PDB file of C-alpha atoms and ligand atoms in Angstrom:
ATOM      1  CA  MET P   1      -0.503  21.288   4.279  1.00 35.00           C
ATOM      2  CA  GLY P   2      -3.723  23.228   4.592  1.00 35.00           C
ATOM      3  CA  LEU P   3      -6.128  20.321   4.597  1.00 41.00           C
ATOM      4  CA  SER P   4      -6.358  18.035   7.605  1.00 48.00           C
ATOM      5  CA  LEU P   5      -5.267  14.479   6.921  1.00 55.00           C
ATOM      6  CA  ARG P   6      -8.877  13.412   7.369  1.00 50.00           C
ATOM      7  CA  THR P   7     -10.185  15.661   4.613  1.00 48.00           C
ATOM      8  CA  TRP P   8      -7.138  14.907   2.529  1.00 52.00           C
ATOM      9  CA  VAL P   9      -7.635  11.135   2.458  1.00 58.00           C
ATOM     10  CA  ALA P  10     -11.321  11.533   1.636  1.00 57.00           C
ATOM     11  CA  SER P  11     -10.487  14.044  -1.120  1.00 57.00           C
ATOM     12  CA  ILE P  12      -7.769  11.868  -2.621  1.00 60.00           C
ATOM     13  CA  ILE P  13     -10.054   8.871  -2.721  1.00 60.00           C
ATOM     14  CA  LEU P  14     -12.748  10.960  -4.404  1.00 55.00           C
ATOM     15  CA  LEU P  15     -10.220  12.428  -6.845  1.00 52.00           C
ATOM     16  CA  THR P  16      -9.014   8.934  -7.613  1.00 55.00           C
ATOM     17  CA  HIS P  17     -12.558   7.879  -8.361  1.00 50.00           C
ATOM     18  CA  LEU P  18     -13.010  10.776 -10.743  1.00 46.00           C
ATOM     19  CA  VAL P  19      -9.733   9.983 -12.515  1.00 44.00           C
ATOM     20  CA  HIS P  20     -10.196   6.243 -12.866  1.00 45.00           C
ATOM     21  CA  GLY P  21     -13.964   5.895 -12.812  1.00 38.00           C
ATOM     22  CA  ALA P  22     -13.888   3.056 -10.302  1.00 35.00           C
ATOM     23  CA  LEU P  23     -12.039   2.646  -7.075  1.00 31.00           C
ATOM     24  CA  GLY P  24     -10.063  -0.154  -5.494  1.00 36.00           C
ATOM     25  CA  TRP P  25      -6.887  -0.858  -3.629  1.00 59.00           C
ATOM     26  CA  GLY P  26      -6.093  -2.240  -7.038  1.00 64.00           C
ATOM     27  CA  VAL P  27      -5.368   0.707  -9.307  1.00 74.00           C
ATOM     28  CA  ASP P  28      -7.036   3.406  -7.282  1.00 76.00           C
ATOM     29  CA  GLY P  29      -6.012   2.500  -3.760  1.00 87.00           C
ATOM     30  CA  HIS P  30      -2.423   2.594  -4.982  1.00 93.00           C
ATOM     31  CA  TYR P  31      -3.096   5.912  -6.693  1.00 94.00           C
ATOM     32  CA  SER P  32      -4.335   7.321  -3.377  1.00 93.00           C
ATOM     33  CA  VAL P  33      -1.282   6.047  -1.458  1.00 96.00           C
ATOM     34  CA  CYS P  34       1.081   7.727  -3.914  1.00 97.00           C
ATOM     35  CA  LYS P  35      -0.942  10.939  -4.150  1.00 96.00           C
ATOM     36  CA  ILE P  36      -0.840  11.287  -0.353  1.00 95.00           C
ATOM     37  CA  ALA P  37       2.897  10.473  -0.358  1.00 97.00           C
ATOM     38  CA  GLN P  38       3.807  13.066  -2.977  1.00 97.00           C
ATOM     39  CA  SER P  39       2.033  15.787  -0.977  1.00 96.00           C
ATOM     40  CA  TYR P  40       4.401  15.044   1.946  1.00 96.00           C
ATOM     41  CA  PHE P  41       7.642  15.042  -0.068  1.00 97.00           C
ATOM     42  CA  GLU P  42      10.433  17.375   0.944  1.00 96.00           C
ATOM     43  CA  GLU P  43      11.617  19.555  -1.916  1.00 96.00           C
ATOM     44  CA  LYS P  44      14.784  17.516  -2.488  1.00 95.00           C
ATOM     45  CA  THR P  45      12.758  14.335  -2.494  1.00 96.00           C
ATOM     46  CA  LEU P  46      10.411  15.761  -5.101  1.00 97.00           C
ATOM     47  CA  VAL P  47      13.367  16.731  -7.306  1.00 96.00           C
ATOM     48  CA  ALA P  48      14.952  13.256  -7.000  1.00 95.00           C
ATOM     49  CA  VAL P  49      11.633  11.467  -7.600  1.00 97.00           C
ATOM     50  CA  LYS P  50      10.864  13.583 -10.661  1.00 97.00           C
ATOM     51  CA  LYS P  51      14.323  12.797 -12.042  1.00 95.00           C
ATOM     52  CA  LEU P  52      13.679   9.096 -11.679  1.00 95.00           C
ATOM     53  CA  LEU P  53      10.089   8.968 -12.907  1.00 97.00           C
ATOM     54  CA  PRO P  54       9.560   7.726 -16.462  1.00 95.00           C
ATOM     55  CA  ALA P  55       8.140  10.221 -18.975  1.00 96.00           C
ATOM     56  CA  PHE P  56       4.715   8.545 -18.941  1.00 94.00           C
ATOM     57  CA  ALA P  57       4.334   9.457 -15.244  1.00 97.00           C
ATOM     58  CA  ASN P  58       3.970  13.117 -16.185  1.00 97.00           C
ATOM     59  CA  GLY P  59       5.741  14.153 -12.969  1.00 97.00           C
ATOM     60  CA  GLU P  60       3.218  12.301 -10.780  1.00 98.00           C
ATOM     61  CA  LEU P  61       4.304   9.254  -8.778  1.00 98.00           C
ATOM     62  CA  ALA P  62       0.627   8.248  -8.536  1.00 97.00           C
ATOM     63  CA  ASN P  63       0.519   7.667 -12.301  1.00 97.00           C
ATOM     64  CA  VAL P  64       3.030   4.785 -12.032  1.00 97.00           C
ATOM     65  CA  CYS P  65       1.923   3.401  -8.699  1.00 97.00           C
ATOM     66  CA  SER P  66       0.155   0.406 -10.281  1.00 96.00           C
ATOM     67  CA  TRP P  67       2.852  -0.334 -12.842  1.00 97.00           C
ATOM     68  CA  ALA P  68       4.043  -3.315 -10.764  1.00 97.00           C
ATOM     69  CA  ASP P  69       0.558  -4.886 -10.927  1.00 96.00           C
ATOM     70  CA  GLU P  70       0.258  -4.246 -14.664  1.00 96.00           C
ATOM     71  CA  ILE P  71       3.449  -6.170 -15.465  1.00 97.00           C
ATOM     72  CA  LYS P  72       3.431  -8.974 -12.896  1.00 97.00           C
ATOM     73  CA  ARG P  73       1.636 -11.498 -15.128  1.00 96.00           C
ATOM     74  CA  THR P  74       3.726 -10.878 -18.253  1.00 98.00           C
ATOM     75  CA  PRO P  75       6.410 -13.468 -19.062  1.00 98.00           C
ATOM     76  CA  GLU P  76       9.203 -10.903 -18.692  1.00 98.00           C
ATOM     77  CA  TRP P  77       8.171  -9.915 -15.166  1.00 98.00           C
ATOM     78  CA  SER P  78       6.527 -13.067 -13.813  1.00 98.00           C
ATOM     79  CA  TRP P  79       9.477 -13.416 -11.390  1.00 98.00           C
ATOM     80  CA  SER P  80       8.074 -10.396  -9.543  1.00 98.00           C
ATOM     81  CA  TYR P  81       4.623 -11.932  -8.877  1.00 98.00           C
ATOM     82  CA  THR P  82       5.319 -13.238  -5.364  1.00 98.00           C
ATOM     83  CA  LEU P  83       6.930  -9.950  -4.319  1.00 98.00           C
ATOM     84  CA  HIS P  84       3.443  -8.478  -3.835  1.00 98.00           C
ATOM     85  CA  PHE P  85       2.594 -10.353  -0.615  1.00 98.00           C
ATOM     86  CA  ALA P  86       3.925 -12.362   2.335  1.00 98.00           C
ATOM     87  CA  ASN P  87       1.601 -15.048   3.664  1.00 98.00           C
ATOM     88  CA  THR P  88       1.788 -16.796   7.021  1.00 98.00           C
ATOM     89  CA  PRO P  89       1.099 -20.489   7.722  1.00 98.00           C
ATOM     90  CA  ASP P  90      -2.644 -21.069   8.119  1.00 98.00           C
ATOM     91  CA  TYR P  91      -4.155 -19.460  11.218  1.00 98.00           C
ATOM     92  CA  LYS P  92      -0.824 -17.986  12.350  1.00 98.00           C
ATOM     93  CA  CYS P  93      -1.553 -14.370  13.273  1.00 98.00           C
ATOM     94  CA  ASN P  94       2.017 -13.225  13.707  1.00 98.00           C
ATOM     95  CA  TYR P  95       4.577 -12.322  11.055  1.00 98.00           C
ATOM     96  CA  ASP P  96       8.099 -13.793  11.033  1.00 98.00           C
ATOM     97  CA  TYR P  97      10.534 -12.659   8.338  1.00 98.00           C
ATOM     98  CA  SER P  98      12.629 -15.828   8.206  1.00 98.00           C
ATOM     99  CA  ARG P  99       9.524 -18.032   8.106  1.00 98.00           C
ATOM    100  CA  ASP P 100       7.277 -15.917   5.846  1.00 98.00           C
ATOM    101  CA  CYS P 101       9.804 -14.410   3.445  1.00 98.00           C
ATOM    102  CA  PRO P 102      11.857 -17.330   2.144  1.00 97.00           C
ATOM    103  CA  ASN P 103      14.999 -16.199   0.301  1.00 97.00           C
ATOM    104  CA  ASP P 104      13.865 -12.575   0.855  1.00 98.00           C
ATOM    105  CA  TRP P 105      11.308 -13.189  -1.911  1.00 98.00           C
ATOM    106  CA  CYS P 106       8.193 -11.466  -0.613  1.00 98.00           C
ATOM    107  CA  VAL P 107       6.836  -7.963  -0.129  1.00 98.00           C
ATOM    108  CA  THR P 108       8.963  -7.158   2.932  1.00 98.00           C
ATOM    109  CA  GLY P 109      12.143  -8.444   1.256  1.00 98.00           C
ATOM    110  CA  ALA P 110      11.265  -6.444  -1.853  1.00 98.00           C
ATOM    111  CA  ILE P 111      10.844  -3.213   0.138  1.00 98.00           C
ATOM    112  CA  PHE P 112      14.239  -3.772   1.818  1.00 97.00           C
ATOM    113  CA  ASN P 113      15.862  -4.524  -1.522  1.00 96.00           C
ATOM    114  CA  TYR P 114      14.471  -1.587  -3.504  1.00 96.00           C
ATOM    115  CA  THR P 115      14.945   0.982  -0.730  1.00 96.00           C
ATOM    116  CA  ASN P 116      18.579  -0.193  -0.454  1.00 93.00           C
ATOM    117  CA  GLN P 117      18.985   0.321  -4.193  1.00 94.00           C
ATOM    118  CA  LEU P 118      17.615   3.868  -3.915  1.00 94.00           C
ATOM    119  CA  MET P 119      19.846   4.537  -0.877  1.00 91.00           C
ATOM    120  CA  SER P 120      22.939   3.569  -2.811  1.00 86.00           C
ATOM    121  CA  ALA P 121      22.156   6.162  -5.449  1.00 75.00           C
ATOM    122  CA  SER P 122      24.025   9.420  -5.086  1.00 50.00           C
ATOM    123  CA  GLU P 123      22.913  12.586  -6.848  1.00 49.00           C
ATOM    124  CA  ASP P 124      25.547  11.954  -9.529  1.00 52.00           C
ATOM    125  CA  SER P 125      24.688   8.363 -10.148  1.00 56.00           C
ATOM    126  CA  LEU P 126      20.990   9.122 -10.574  1.00 53.00           C
ATOM    127  CA  SER P 127      21.431   9.805 -14.241  1.00 49.00           C
ATOM    128  CA  ILE P 128      23.934   6.978 -14.830  1.00 53.00           C
ATOM    129  CA  VAL P 129      21.783   4.167 -13.492  1.00 54.00           C
ATOM    130  CA  HIS P 130      18.519   5.875 -14.282  1.00 46.00           C
ATOM    131  CA  TYR P 131      16.632   2.882 -15.633  1.00 44.00           C
ATOM    132  CA  ASN P 132      17.106   0.515 -12.687  1.00 87.00           C
ATOM    133  CA  LEU P 133      16.409   3.184 -10.089  1.00 95.00           C
ATOM    134  CA  THR P 134      13.267   4.138 -11.961  1.00 95.00           C
ATOM    135  CA  GLU P 135      12.062   0.573 -11.513  1.00 96.00           C
ATOM    136  CA  ALA P 136      13.209   0.570  -7.880  1.00 96.00           C
ATOM    137  CA  LEU P 137      11.146   3.693  -7.175  1.00 97.00           C
ATOM    138  CA  MET P 138       8.048   2.328  -8.906  1.00 98.00           C
ATOM    139  CA  PHE P 139       8.374  -0.971  -7.023  1.00 98.00           C
ATOM    140  CA  VAL P 140       8.848   0.697  -3.620  1.00 98.00           C
ATOM    141  CA  ALA P 141       5.868   3.005  -4.221  1.00 98.00           C
ATOM    142  CA  HIS P 142       3.665   0.041  -5.152  1.00 98.00           C
ATOM    143  CA  PHE P 143       4.823  -2.405  -2.490  1.00 98.00           C
ATOM    144  CA  MET P 144       4.372   0.189   0.252  1.00 98.00           C
ATOM    145  CA  GLY P 145       0.696   0.154  -0.687  1.00 98.00           C
ATOM    146  CA  ASP P 146       0.452  -3.637  -0.904  1.00 98.00           C
ATOM    147  CA  ILE P 147       2.066  -4.233   2.479  1.00 98.00           C
ATOM    148  CA  HIS P 148      -0.608  -2.074   4.144  1.00 98.00           C
ATOM    149  CA  GLN P 149      -3.485  -4.105   2.668  1.00 98.00           C
ATOM    150  CA  PRO P 150      -4.095  -6.562   5.537  1.00 98.00           C
ATOM    151  CA  LEU P 151      -4.756  -9.546   3.259  1.00 98.00           C
ATOM    152  CA  HIS P 152      -1.423  -9.132   1.461  1.00 98.00           C
ATOM    153  CA  GLU P 153      -0.229 -10.743   4.707  1.00 98.00           C
ATOM    154  CA  GLY P 154      -2.925 -13.403   4.854  1.00 98.00           C
ATOM    155  CA  PHE P 155      -2.868 -17.154   5.205  1.00 98.00           C
ATOM    156  CA  PHE P 156      -0.957 -19.282   2.734  1.00 98.00           C
ATOM    157  CA  GLY P 157      -3.751 -21.872   2.279  1.00 98.00           C
ATOM    158  CA  ASP P 158      -6.419 -19.428   1.113  1.00 98.00           C
ATOM    159  CA  GLN P 159      -3.958 -17.157  -0.745  1.00 98.00           C
ATOM    160  CA  GLY P 160      -4.710 -14.135   1.384  1.00 98.00           C
ATOM    161  CA  GLY P 161      -8.474 -14.571   1.051  1.00 98.00           C
ATOM    162  CA  ASN P 162      -8.454 -15.083  -2.731  1.00 98.00           C
ATOM    163  CA  LYS P 163      -9.866 -18.591  -2.283  1.00 98.00           C
ATOM    164  CA  ILE P 164     -12.609 -17.505   0.122  1.00 98.00           C
ATOM    165  CA  LYS P 165     -15.598 -17.089  -2.186  1.00 98.00           C
ATOM    166  CA  LEU P 166     -18.422 -15.040  -0.712  1.00 98.00           C
ATOM    167  CA  ASN P 167     -20.899 -12.310  -1.536  1.00 98.00           C
ATOM    168  CA  TRP P 168     -20.422  -8.586  -1.113  1.00 98.00           C
ATOM    169  CA  TYR P 169     -24.033  -7.433  -0.808  1.00 98.00           C
ATOM    170  CA  ASP P 170     -25.524  -9.044  -3.945  1.00 97.00           C
ATOM    171  CA  GLN P 171     -22.238  -9.545  -5.841  1.00 98.00           C
ATOM    172  CA  GLU P 172     -20.227 -12.763  -5.989  1.00 98.00           C
ATOM    173  CA  THR P 173     -16.588 -12.081  -5.202  1.00 98.00           C
ATOM    174  CA  ASN P 174     -13.863 -13.208  -2.816  1.00 98.00           C
ATOM    175  CA  LEU P 175     -12.546 -11.852   0.481  1.00 98.00           C
ATOM    176  CA  HIS P 176      -9.290 -10.554  -1.001  1.00 98.00           C
ATOM    177  CA  ARG P 177     -11.200  -8.471  -3.559  1.00 97.00           C
ATOM    178  CA  VAL P 178     -13.445  -7.105  -0.836  1.00 97.00           C
ATOM    179  CA  TRP P 179     -10.308  -5.596   0.724  1.00 97.00           C
ATOM    180  CA  ASP P 180      -8.643  -4.579  -2.550  1.00 95.00           C
ATOM    181  CA  ASN P 181     -11.736  -3.003  -4.096  1.00 91.00           C
ATOM    182  CA  LYS P 182     -15.212  -3.509  -2.743  1.00 94.00           C
ATOM    183  CA  ILE P 183     -15.072  -1.641   0.570  1.00 94.00           C
ATOM    184  CA  ILE P 184     -13.864   1.535  -1.125  1.00 86.00           C
ATOM    185  CA  ASP P 185     -16.254   1.103  -4.070  1.00 86.00           C
ATOM    186  CA  SER P 186     -19.130   0.991  -1.617  1.00 92.00           C
ATOM    187  CA  ALA P 187     -17.787   3.969   0.338  1.00 91.00           C
ATOM    188  CA  LEU P 188     -17.835   6.031  -2.837  1.00 84.00           C
ATOM    189  CA  GLU P 189     -21.358   4.982  -3.704  1.00 87.00           C
ATOM    190  CA  LYS P 190     -22.648   5.779  -0.212  1.00 89.00           C
ATOM    191  CA  TYR P 191     -20.591   8.777   0.843  1.00 85.00           C
ATOM    192  CA  TYR P 192     -19.856  10.349  -2.521  1.00 73.00           C
ATOM    193  CA  ASN P 193     -20.543  13.904  -1.450  1.00 66.00           C
ATOM    194  CA  SER P 194     -19.477  13.878   2.164  1.00 65.00           C
ATOM    195  CA  SER P 195     -16.009  13.901   3.644  1.00 59.00           C
ATOM    196  CA  ARG P 196     -16.424  11.513   6.512  1.00 61.00           C
ATOM    197  CA  SER P 197     -13.438   9.818   7.968  1.00 63.00           C
ATOM    198  CA  TYR P 198     -11.505   9.578  11.182  1.00 69.00           C
ATOM    199  CA  ASP P 199      -8.831  12.224  11.767  1.00 79.00           C
ATOM    200  CA  TRP P 200      -5.442  10.539  12.221  1.00 80.00           C
ATOM    201  CA  SER P 201      -3.308  13.688  12.343  1.00 85.00           C
ATOM    202  CA  ASN P 202      -2.244  13.011  15.936  1.00 90.00           C
ATOM    203  CA  ASP P 203      -1.077   9.503  15.033  1.00 90.00           C
ATOM    204  CA  VAL P 204       1.172  10.509  12.128  1.00 93.00           C
ATOM    205  CA  PRO P 205       4.391  10.986  14.181  1.00 92.00           C
ATOM    206  CA  SER P 206       4.104   7.437  15.511  1.00 93.00           C
ATOM    207  CA  TRP P 207       3.476   6.046  12.013  1.00 96.00           C
ATOM    208  CA  VAL P 208       6.651   7.485  10.481  1.00 95.00           C
ATOM    209  CA  SER P 209       9.179   6.340  13.052  1.00 93.00           C
ATOM    210  CA  CYS P 210      11.012   3.038  12.679  1.00 95.00           C
ATOM    211  CA  PRO P 211      12.716   1.068  15.467  1.00 91.00           C
ATOM    212  CA  LEU P 212      16.476   1.737  15.679  1.00 90.00           C
ATOM    213  CA  HIS P 213      16.180   4.728  13.348  1.00 89.00           C
ATOM    214  CA  LYS P 214      15.951   2.509  10.303  1.00 93.00           C
ATOM    215  CA  ILE P 215      15.091   4.036   6.913  1.00 94.00           C
ATOM    216  CA  VAL P 216      12.095   1.769   6.511  1.00 96.00           C
ATOM    217  CA  CYS P 217      10.524  -0.974   8.631  1.00 98.00           C
ATOM    218  CA  PRO P 218       8.403  -3.312   6.493  1.00 98.00           C
ATOM    219  CA  ASN P 219       8.456  -6.067   9.133  1.00 98.00           C
ATOM    220  CA  LEU P 220       6.452  -3.739  11.386  1.00 98.00           C
ATOM    221  CA  TYR P 221       3.929  -2.937   8.615  1.00 98.00           C
ATOM    222  CA  ALA P 222       3.560  -6.658   7.820  1.00 98.00           C
ATOM    223  CA  SER P 223       3.009  -7.478  11.514  1.00 98.00           C
ATOM    224  CA  GLU P 224       0.273  -4.852  11.694  1.00 98.00           C
ATOM    225  CA  SER P 225      -1.313  -6.280   8.542  1.00 98.00           C
ATOM    226  CA  ILE P 226      -1.515  -9.914   9.665  1.00 98.00           C
ATOM    227  CA  ASP P 227      -2.891  -8.730  13.006  1.00 98.00           C
ATOM    228  CA  LEU P 228      -5.618  -6.762  11.157  1.00 98.00           C
ATOM    229  CA  ALA P 229      -6.190  -9.685   8.790  1.00 98.00           C
ATOM    230  CA  CYS P 230      -6.939 -11.980  11.743  1.00 98.00           C
ATOM    231  CA  LYS P 231      -8.896  -9.523  13.879  1.00 98.00           C
ATOM    232  CA  CYS P 232     -10.822  -7.719  11.128  1.00 98.00           C
ATOM    233  CA  ALA P 233     -10.568  -9.185   7.622  1.00 98.00           C
ATOM    234  CA  TYR P 234     -11.022 -12.941   8.250  1.00 98.00           C
ATOM    235  CA  LYS P 235     -13.329 -12.403  11.227  1.00 98.00           C
ATOM    236  CA  ASP P 236     -16.986 -13.138  10.322  1.00 97.00           C
ATOM    237  CA  ALA P 237     -15.990 -13.719   6.690  1.00 98.00           C
ATOM    238  CA  THR P 238     -16.079 -17.437   6.057  1.00 97.00           C
ATOM    239  CA  ALA P 239     -16.674 -18.886   2.587  1.00 98.00           C
ATOM    240  CA  GLY P 240     -20.282 -18.697   1.447  1.00 98.00           C
ATOM    241  CA  THR P 241     -21.322 -15.833   3.726  1.00 98.00           C
ATOM    242  CA  THR P 242     -22.819 -12.554   2.567  1.00 98.00           C
ATOM    243  CA  LEU P 243     -21.040  -9.470   3.820  1.00 98.00           C
ATOM    244  CA  GLY P 244     -23.056  -6.273   4.077  1.00 98.00           C
ATOM    245  CA  ASP P 245     -23.569  -3.165   6.194  1.00 97.00           C
ATOM    246  CA  ASP P 246     -22.113  -4.467   9.484  1.00 98.00           C
ATOM    247  CA  TYR P 247     -18.879  -5.576   7.882  1.00 98.00           C
ATOM    248  CA  PHE P 248     -18.664  -2.508   5.640  1.00 97.00           C
ATOM    249  CA  ILE P 249     -19.232   0.087   8.376  1.00 96.00           C
ATOM    250  CA  SER P 250     -16.804  -1.516  10.817  1.00 97.00           C
ATOM    251  CA  ARG P 251     -13.988  -2.175   8.282  1.00 97.00           C
ATOM    252  CA  LEU P 252     -14.052   1.018   6.181  1.00 95.00           C
ATOM    253  CA  PRO P 253     -12.109   3.080   8.785  1.00 94.00           C
ATOM    254  CA  ILE P 254      -9.387   0.418   8.736  1.00 96.00           C
ATOM    255  CA  VAL P 255      -9.059   0.563   4.937  1.00 96.00           C
ATOM    256  CA  GLU P 256      -8.860   4.361   5.052  1.00 94.00           C
ATOM    257  CA  LYS P 257      -6.277   4.285   7.839  1.00 95.00           C
ATOM    258  CA  ARG P 258      -4.091   1.751   6.005  1.00 97.00           C
ATOM    259  CA  ILE P 259      -4.150   3.847   2.809  1.00 96.00           C
ATOM    260  CA  ALA P 260      -3.166   6.930   4.822  1.00 96.00           C
ATOM    261  CA  GLN P 261      -0.404   5.020   6.635  1.00 97.00           C
ATOM    262  CA  GLY P 262       0.939   3.670   3.338  1.00 98.00           C
ATOM    263  CA  GLY P 263       1.132   7.168   1.862  1.00 97.00           C
ATOM    264  CA  ILE P 264       2.669   8.806   4.931  1.00 97.00           C
ATOM    265  CA  ARG P 265       5.244   6.035   5.377  1.00 98.00           C
ATOM    266  CA  LEU P 266       6.164   6.056   1.684  1.00 98.00           C
ATOM    267  CA  ALA P 267       6.806   9.807   1.928  1.00 98.00           C
ATOM    268  CA  ALA P 268       8.780   9.447   5.166  1.00 97.00           C
ATOM    269  CA  THR P 269      10.926   6.674   3.662  1.00 97.00           C
ATOM    270  CA  LEU P 270      11.701   8.606   0.473  1.00 97.00           C
ATOM    271  CA  ASN P 271      12.384  11.758   2.530  1.00 96.00           C
ATOM    272  CA  ARG P 272      14.873   9.795   4.655  1.00 95.00           C
ATOM    273  CA  ILE P 273      16.530   8.484   1.488  1.00 95.00           C
ATOM    274  CA  PHE P 274      16.713  11.740  -0.454  1.00 93.00           C
ATOM    275  CA  TYR P 275      16.685  14.368   2.289  1.00 84.00           C
ATOM    276  CA  PRO P 276      18.658  14.123   5.528  1.00 62.00           C
ATOM    277  CA  LYS P 277      16.175  15.956   7.802  1.00 59.00           C
ATOM    278  CA  PRO P 278      12.600  14.870   7.156  1.00 44.00           C
ATOM    279  CA  LYS P 279       9.772  17.332   7.732  1.00 48.00           C
ATOM    280  CA  LEU P 280       7.613  14.527   9.100  1.00 54.00           C
ATOM    281  CA  ALA P 281       8.831  13.794  12.648  1.00 52.00           C
ATOM    282  CA  THR P 282      12.304  12.275  12.832  1.00 48.00           C
ATOM    283  CA  ALA P 283      12.606   8.529  13.178  1.00 45.00           C
TER     284      ALA P 283
HETATM  285  N1  LIG W 301      -1.560 -14.722  -4.000  1.00 89.37           N
HETATM  286  C1  LIG W 301      -1.286 -15.575  -3.013  1.00 89.37           C
HETATM  287  N2  LIG W 301      -1.349 -14.964  -1.793  1.00 89.37           N
HETATM  288  C2  LIG W 301      -1.667 -13.687  -2.041  1.00 89.37           C
HETATM  289  C3  LIG W 301      -1.876 -12.563  -1.207  1.00 89.37           C
HETATM  290  N3  LIG W 301      -1.760 -12.637   0.119  1.00 89.37           N
HETATM  291  N4  LIG W 301      -2.171 -11.395  -1.808  1.00 89.37           N
HETATM  292  C4  LIG W 301      -2.281 -11.315  -3.143  1.00 89.37           C
HETATM  293  N5  LIG W 301      -2.111 -12.336  -3.981  1.00 89.37           N
HETATM  294  C5  LIG W 301      -1.799 -13.520  -3.434  1.00 89.37           C
HETATM  295 ZN1  LIG W 302       0.523  -5.484  -5.996  1.00 89.37          ZN
HETATM  296 ZN1  LIG W 303      -4.468  -7.530  -3.633  1.00 89.37          ZN
END
């Protein structure tokens, strides 16, 4: 790609803002993750993804990247609600699959499940089981974003920061929303016209590889997230405090890095599923 990853992430976030009018790891953070991912697809991956996408996606994975959030509170899909996160016991800063993902029913279990479903699909079967694999793709694309938001691996007692009420500058909100939305909202307000961000290009090869050459490694991403939750998100953010410039300036690079990692790892995973030799460094 012509653009450096640094410029690319900043551009995608700005583009997202222009498309949706407001930014957040809610709709727009997910949009950014999927936009970055699609730009790293191998040709065969792009063909397979386009085959699976529903018509309303218009050929763009980013357009369905928040579908899982849109449906999770409807009666038909309420079973999927807890697949969006994996919390740890209070004040535990490590992630343990058997402890934190009971019955595989959490974001890591969901990523394993839906990538396995996509893996089992051959070229021929794509059209036969189209509907389920369409859902599998939309879930994987969404959950790969969620798992990189540090507070989607937060503490059980405060529901990943949702119960920590505080102020973001002069707005009443909660810590989870600060990480889903507010940090990026503020970045757009302050840095609208400048592409300022750290350049992670050298780190990309280490992001895409999984231990033991696995297709995907959500346990690793969840471990990184709870570590960041403890060291960065919860730190200096107790209930009732006002978060402002210090918190914003120190945490924004982490939000940008996690969005970039989510996009790159989503692309690498789908390339490994649909294309035997990924362009992004081999795992
Ligand atoms: N609800 C409970 N815990 C949550 C978390 N970590 N993220 C999002 N929603 C949640
Ligand atoms: Zn979600
Ligand atoms: Zn969230």
